[in-house]
Coordinates of C-alpha atoms in Angstrom, one line a residue:
M1 CA 155.0 -113.9 -9.3
S2 CA 151.7 -115.3 -10.6
S3 CA 149.3 -112.9 -12.1
T4 CA 146.5 -114.7 -10.3
R5 CA 148.1 -114.0 -6.9
A6 CA 150.1 -110.8 -7.3
S7 CA 149.4 -108.3 -4.5
F8 CA 146.5 -110.1 -2.9
S9 CA 147.2 -111.0 0.7
L10 CA 145.1 -113.9 2.1
L11 CA 142.9 -115.1 -0.7
G12 CA 144.2 -115.3 -4.2
A13 CA 142.3 -116.5 -7.3
F14 CA 138.6 -116.1 -6.6
A15 CA 136.0 -115.1 -9.1
L16 CA 132.6 -113.3 -8.6
A17 CA 129.3 -111.8 -10.2
A18 CA 126.2 -109.1 -10.7
S19 CA 125.2 -105.6 -12.0
V20 CA 124.8 -101.9 -11.3
H21 CA 127.5 -101.2 -14.0
A22 CA 127.0 -101.7 -17.7
A23 CA 130.1 -104.0 -17.9
D24 CA 128.6 -106.4 -15.3
D25 CA 126.8 -108.4 -17.9
G26 CA 130.0 -109.3 -19.6
V27 CA 132.0 -110.2 -16.4
R28 CA 131.5 -113.6 -14.8
L29 CA 132.0 -114.6 -11.2
N30 CA 135.2 -116.5 -12.0
Q31 CA 136.7 -113.5 -13.8
I32 CA 137.5 -111.4 -10.7
Q33 CA 139.5 -111.8 -7.5
V34 CA 138.8 -111.0 -3.9
I35 CA 140.7 -110.9 -0.7
G36 CA 139.9 -113.0 2.3
T37 CA 140.9 -113.9 5.9
H38 CA 141.7 -117.2 7.6
N39 CA 139.8 -118.2 10.7
S40 CA 137.9 -115.0 10.3
Y41 CA 135.9 -115.4 13.6
H42 CA 139.0 -116.0 15.8
V43 CA 139.3 -113.8 18.9
G44 CA 142.2 -115.4 20.8
F45 CA 142.5 -115.9 24.6
A46 CA 141.0 -114.1 27.6
P47 CA 143.6 -113.1 30.3
S48 CA 143.6 -116.1 32.5
A49 CA 143.6 -118.6 29.6
A50 CA 146.5 -116.7 28.1
K51 CA 148.4 -116.8 31.3
L52 CA 147.8 -120.5 31.8
L53 CA 148.8 -121.4 28.3
R54 CA 151.9 -119.3 28.4
Q55 CA 153.0 -121.3 31.4
K56 CA 151.8 -124.8 30.4
A57 CA 152.0 -124.8 26.6
P58 CA 153.9 -121.8 25.3
K59 CA 154.2 -123.1 21.7
V60 CA 150.5 -123.7 21.5
F61 CA 149.8 -120.3 22.9
A62 CA 152.2 -118.6 20.4
A63 CA 150.5 -120.4 17.5
L64 CA 146.9 -119.4 18.6
D65 CA 147.5 -116.0 20.0
Y66 CA 145.9 -113.8 17.3
G67 CA 142.5 -112.3 16.7
H68 CA 140.3 -110.6 14.0
P69 CA 137.8 -107.8 14.3
P70 CA 134.1 -108.7 14.0
L71 CA 133.0 -110.0 10.6
A72 CA 131.2 -106.8 9.7
K73 CA 134.3 -104.7 10.4
Q74 CA 136.3 -106.9 8.1
L75 CA 133.8 -106.5 5.3
D76 CA 133.9 -102.7 5.9
D77 CA 137.7 -102.9 5.4
G78 CA 137.4 -104.7 2.1
V79 CA 137.4 -108.4 2.9
R80 CA 135.0 -110.3 0.7
Q81 CA 135.8 -113.9 1.8
V82 CA 135.6 -115.1 5.3
E83 CA 136.3 -118.5 6.8
L84 CA 134.2 -120.1 9.6
D85 CA 135.1 -123.3 11.5
V86 CA 132.0 -125.1 12.5
Y87 CA 131.3 -127.9 14.9
A88 CA 128.1 -130.0 14.9
D89 CA 126.1 -129.9 18.1
A90 CA 122.7 -131.5 17.4
K91 CA 121.4 -131.6 20.9
G92 CA 123.2 -128.5 22.3
G93 CA 125.5 -128.2 25.2
L94 CA 128.4 -130.3 23.9
Y95 CA 130.8 -127.4 24.0
A96 CA 129.2 -125.3 26.8
H97 CA 131.9 -126.2 29.4
P98 CA 135.3 -126.2 27.9
A99 CA 138.1 -127.8 29.7
I100 CA 140.2 -124.6 29.7
S101 CA 137.7 -123.1 32.2
T102 CA 138.3 -126.0 34.6
L103 CA 142.1 -125.8 34.2
I104 CA 141.9 -122.1 35.0
A105 CA 140.0 -122.8 38.2
K106 CA 142.4 -125.5 39.3
A107 CA 145.3 -123.1 38.7
G108 CA 143.8 -120.6 41.1
L109 CA 143.3 -118.0 38.4
P110 CA 140.3 -115.7 38.0
A111 CA 137.5 -117.0 35.8
D112 CA 137.6 -115.5 32.3
P113 CA 134.4 -113.9 30.8
P114 CA 131.9 -116.3 29.2
I115 CA 132.8 -117.7 25.9
A116 CA 129.5 -116.8 24.3
P117 CA 126.2 -115.0 24.9
A118 CA 124.1 -116.5 27.7
G119 CA 122.5 -119.8 26.6
A120 CA 124.1 -119.8 23.1
M121 CA 126.2 -122.9 23.7
N122 CA 123.4 -124.9 25.3
K123 CA 121.1 -124.6 22.3
P124 CA 121.1 -127.1 19.4
G125 CA 122.9 -125.9 16.3
F126 CA 126.3 -125.5 14.8
K127 CA 129.0 -123.7 16.8
V128 CA 131.9 -121.6 15.5
M129 CA 135.3 -122.1 17.2
H130 CA 138.9 -123.1 16.5
V131 CA 139.8 -125.9 18.9
Q132 CA 137.3 -127.5 21.3
D133 CA 138.1 -127.2 25.0
I134 CA 141.0 -124.9 24.4
D135 CA 140.3 -122.2 21.9
Q136 CA 136.6 -121.6 21.6
R137 CA 136.2 -117.8 21.6
S138 CA 134.6 -116.4 18.5
T139 CA 133.4 -112.9 17.5
C140 CA 130.1 -114.5 16.7
Q141 CA 128.4 -117.5 18.3
P142 CA 126.6 -119.7 17.2
F143 CA 127.0 -120.3 13.5
A144 CA 123.5 -118.8 12.9
A145 CA 124.7 -115.6 14.5
C146 CA 127.7 -115.3 12.2
L147 CA 125.4 -115.8 9.2
A148 CA 123.0 -113.2 10.6
E149 CA 125.9 -110.7 10.9
L150 CA 127.0 -111.3 7.3
R151 CA 123.4 -111.1 6.1
A152 CA 122.8 -107.8 7.9
W153 CA 126.0 -106.3 6.3
S154 CA 124.9 -107.5 2.9
K155 CA 121.5 -105.9 3.2
A156 CA 123.1 -102.6 4.3
H157 CA 125.4 -102.7 1.3
P158 CA 123.3 -103.6 -1.7
G159 CA 125.3 -104.2 -4.9
H160 CA 128.4 -105.6 -3.3
V161 CA 130.4 -108.2 -5.1
P162 CA 129.4 -111.7 -3.8
L163 CA 130.5 -112.6 -0.4
F164 CA 132.4 -115.9 -0.2
V165 CA 131.9 -118.0 3.0
L166 CA 134.5 -120.8 3.4
I167 CA 133.3 -123.4 5.8
E168 CA 135.6 -125.8 7.6
T169 CA 133.8 -128.7 9.3
K170 CA 135.7 -129.7 12.5
Q171 CA 135.4 -133.2 13.9
G172 CA 138.8 -134.2 15.1
E173 CA 139.6 -135.3 18.7
L174 CA 142.3 -133.5 20.6
Q175 CA 145.5 -135.5 20.7
H176 CA 148.2 -135.7 23.4
V177 CA 146.3 -133.8 26.0
D178 CA 146.3 -134.7 29.7
F179 CA 142.7 -133.7 30.4
P180 CA 139.3 -135.0 29.4
S181 CA 138.2 -133.4 26.1
V182 CA 135.0 -133.5 24.1
K183 CA 134.7 -135.8 21.1
P184 CA 133.1 -133.8 18.3
E185 CA 130.1 -135.1 16.4
P186 CA 130.9 -136.5 13.0
F187 CA 129.8 -134.7 9.9
T188 CA 127.6 -137.4 8.4
P189 CA 125.3 -136.8 5.4
A190 CA 122.5 -136.0 8.0
A191 CA 124.7 -133.4 9.7
F192 CA 125.4 -131.8 6.3
D193 CA 121.6 -131.8 5.6
A194 CA 121.3 -129.8 8.9
L195 CA 124.1 -127.5 7.9
D196 CA 122.4 -126.7 4.6
K197 CA 119.1 -126.1 6.5
E198 CA 120.8 -123.7 8.9
I199 CA 122.3 -121.7 6.1
L200 CA 119.0 -121.4 4.3
S201 CA 117.3 -120.4 7.5
A202 CA 119.5 -117.3 7.7
I203 CA 120.0 -116.5 4.0
P204 CA 117.3 -117.2 1.4
R205 CA 118.2 -119.5 -1.5
E206 CA 117.6 -116.7 -4.0
D207 CA 120.4 -114.8 -2.4
I208 CA 122.9 -117.6 -2.8
V209 CA 124.8 -118.7 -5.9
T210 CA 124.1 -122.5 -5.7
P211 CA 125.6 -125.5 -7.5
D212 CA 122.3 -126.1 -9.2
Q213 CA 122.3 -122.5 -10.6
V214 CA 125.8 -122.9 -12.0
R215 CA 125.3 -126.4 -13.4
G216 CA 122.1 -125.4 -15.3
S217 CA 121.4 -128.0 -18.0
H218 CA 124.9 -129.5 -17.9
A219 CA 125.4 -133.0 -16.6
T220 CA 128.3 -132.0 -14.2
L221 CA 129.6 -128.8 -12.6
D222 CA 133.0 -129.5 -14.2
E223 CA 131.3 -129.4 -17.6
A224 CA 129.3 -126.3 -16.7
V225 CA 132.2 -124.1 -15.5
G226 CA 134.3 -125.1 -18.5
A227 CA 131.5 -123.8 -20.7
G228 CA 131.1 -120.5 -18.9
G229 CA 128.4 -121.5 -16.5
W230 CA 129.2 -119.1 -13.7
P231 CA 126.7 -116.2 -13.4
S232 CA 127.5 -112.7 -14.4
L233 CA 128.2 -110.0 -12.0
A234 CA 124.8 -108.6 -12.9
Q235 CA 123.2 -111.8 -11.6
A236 CA 125.4 -112.2 -8.5
R237 CA 125.8 -108.9 -6.8
G238 CA 124.5 -108.9 -3.3
K239 CA 124.6 -112.7 -3.1
F240 CA 126.6 -115.3 -1.2
V241 CA 128.8 -118.2 -2.3
F242 CA 129.3 -121.0 0.2
L243 CA 132.5 -123.2 -0.1
L244 CA 133.5 -126.3 1.7
D245 CA 137.1 -126.2 2.9
Q246 CA 138.4 -129.8 3.4
R247 CA 138.4 -132.3 0.6
K248 CA 138.0 -135.1 3.1
A249 CA 134.4 -133.9 3.8
E250 CA 133.4 -134.2 0.2
P251 CA 132.1 -137.8 0.1
A252 CA 129.6 -137.3 2.9
Y253 CA 128.4 -134.0 1.5
L254 CA 127.9 -135.6 -2.0
Q255 CA 126.1 -138.7 -0.8
G256 CA 122.7 -138.6 -2.4
H257 CA 123.5 -135.4 -4.2
P258 CA 125.4 -136.3 -7.4
A259 CA 127.3 -133.3 -8.8
L260 CA 125.9 -131.4 -5.8
K261 CA 122.3 -131.5 -6.9
G262 CA 120.2 -129.8 -4.3
R263 CA 123.1 -128.8 -2.2
V264 CA 124.0 -125.2 -1.0
I265 CA 127.8 -125.4 -0.7
F266 CA 130.4 -126.0 -3.4
T267 CA 132.8 -128.7 -2.5
N268 CA 136.6 -128.5 -2.6
A269 CA 136.8 -130.9 -5.5
P270 CA 139.7 -132.2 -7.5
A271 CA 139.9 -130.9 -11.1
G272 CA 137.8 -133.0 -13.5
A273 CA 135.4 -134.4 -10.8
A274 CA 131.7 -134.1 -11.5
D275 CA 131.4 -131.7 -8.6
A276 CA 134.4 -129.6 -9.6
A277 CA 133.7 -125.9 -9.6
F278 CA 135.8 -124.7 -6.7
T279 CA 139.2 -126.0 -5.5
E280 CA 141.8 -125.0 -3.0
C281 CA 145.5 -124.8 -4.1
N282 CA 147.1 -123.3 -1.0
E283 CA 150.7 -124.2 -1.8
C284 CA 150.5 -124.4 -5.6
S285 CA 152.8 -122.8 -8.1
A286 CA 151.7 -119.8 -10.1
A287 CA 151.5 -122.0 -13.2
E288 CA 149.2 -124.5 -11.4
I289 CA 146.9 -121.8 -10.2
D290 CA 146.7 -120.2 -13.6
G291 CA 145.9 -123.5 -15.2
L292 CA 143.0 -124.1 -12.8
V293 CA 141.7 -120.6 -13.3
K294 CA 141.7 -121.1 -17.1
R295 CA 139.6 -124.2 -16.7
G296 CA 136.9 -122.1 -15.1
Y297 CA 137.4 -123.0 -11.4
L298 CA 137.2 -120.7 -8.4
V299 CA 140.5 -121.1 -6.8
R300 CA 141.4 -120.3 -3.2
T301 CA 145.1 -119.9 -2.4
R302 CA 147.1 -118.7 0.6
T303 CA 149.3 -115.8 -0.5
D304 CA 150.1 -115.0 3.1
D305 CA 152.4 -118.1 3.4
P306 CA 155.9 -116.8 4.0
A307 CA 157.2 -119.4 1.6
Q308 CA 155.4 -117.7 -1.2
G309 CA 157.1 -114.4 -0.6
Q310 CA 154.0 -112.3 -1.0
G311 CA 153.2 -111.5 2.6
R312 CA 150.3 -109.2 3.4
R313 CA 150.5 -106.9 0.4
N314 CA 147.3 -106.0 -1.4
D315 CA 145.8 -103.5 -3.9
G316 CA 143.7 -101.7 -1.3
A317 CA 140.5 -102.8 -3.1
A318 CA 137.8 -105.3 -2.3
A319 CA 137.9 -106.9 -5.7
R320 CA 139.8 -106.7 -9.0
C321 CA 139.6 -108.1 -12.4
N322 CA 141.3 -111.5 -12.7
P323 CA 144.3 -110.8 -15.0
V324 CA 144.3 -114.4 -16.3
L325 CA 140.9 -114.4 -17.9
A326 CA 138.9 -111.2 -17.3
P327 CA 137.3 -109.8 -20.4
A328 CA 138.5 -106.5 -21.9
G329 CA 135.4 -104.7 -20.5
C330 CA 136.3 -105.5 -16.9
A331 CA 137.4 -102.5 -14.9
S332 CA 138.7 -103.1 -11.4
A333 CA 137.8 -99.7 -10.2
E334 CA 134.1 -100.3 -11.0
L335 CA 133.8 -103.7 -9.3
E336 CA 133.3 -102.4 -5.8
P337 CA 132.7 -98.6 -5.8

């Protein structure tokens, strides 16, 4: 079992930063680990949708029938990384009338409760949901409301280890369905500009660990993290780190922003790339993860995968020192009192 993944359930090798403890100055953001949840906003299905899907698509229902508590409750329980799936909706209203509601009515079933607060789906801005037209219920809606919830929790808990927000940008069309479905807006460079703007409208730049901060005077992020460029815990407590989930979204986000200059989110980059500071290795071996961690990267891995044999065990703590490269002065018990 890899020392980078041992005992942590959903999110493995992640590093953090900042200071209310004397040792914070000597511990960097990539020298601790936190635990996270997948599809952290996900609610599952209301009664009529559940009944319909059990009848019409039982395998789909079984795969999607789960839910998480609100984001703030997860943070209260020790989660320090959340994942949000976002859809672009520049004009508003694109996802206001999901096909599942029409299918429920045609089946003669009672209407389910609204999928979001009144008017939320009609306003321009990014929406948070799993699958358009089928699985749109979220504990927070729209994206700005999710950010506001995270920000409020952060303000109420000063000195927390950084909160990592993993963002998956969704733009795929539904396949093999026998009803009309929405075609999502693509995530173009302009859409990513709007995403950065929406993040900064909810959370001030000074409360975010940004690529520019990590890069400093180095030419690339890869060079910077290899030279110890991540901030200390003293500098990063109470802050946010935004991470982009899919590697396929990287080119559009990088356009006009070499090595993520001026951007808010760290890309999921291949090792050695100019923008490489964070990478996902969801099905990697222990040795592969350890190697990436030693190069200075933040690494997200899925230790809840049954194939990895580590299930949902954890240490009962929000954060711990990374056993691969944490300095001698790092004390897990002091990271999140």
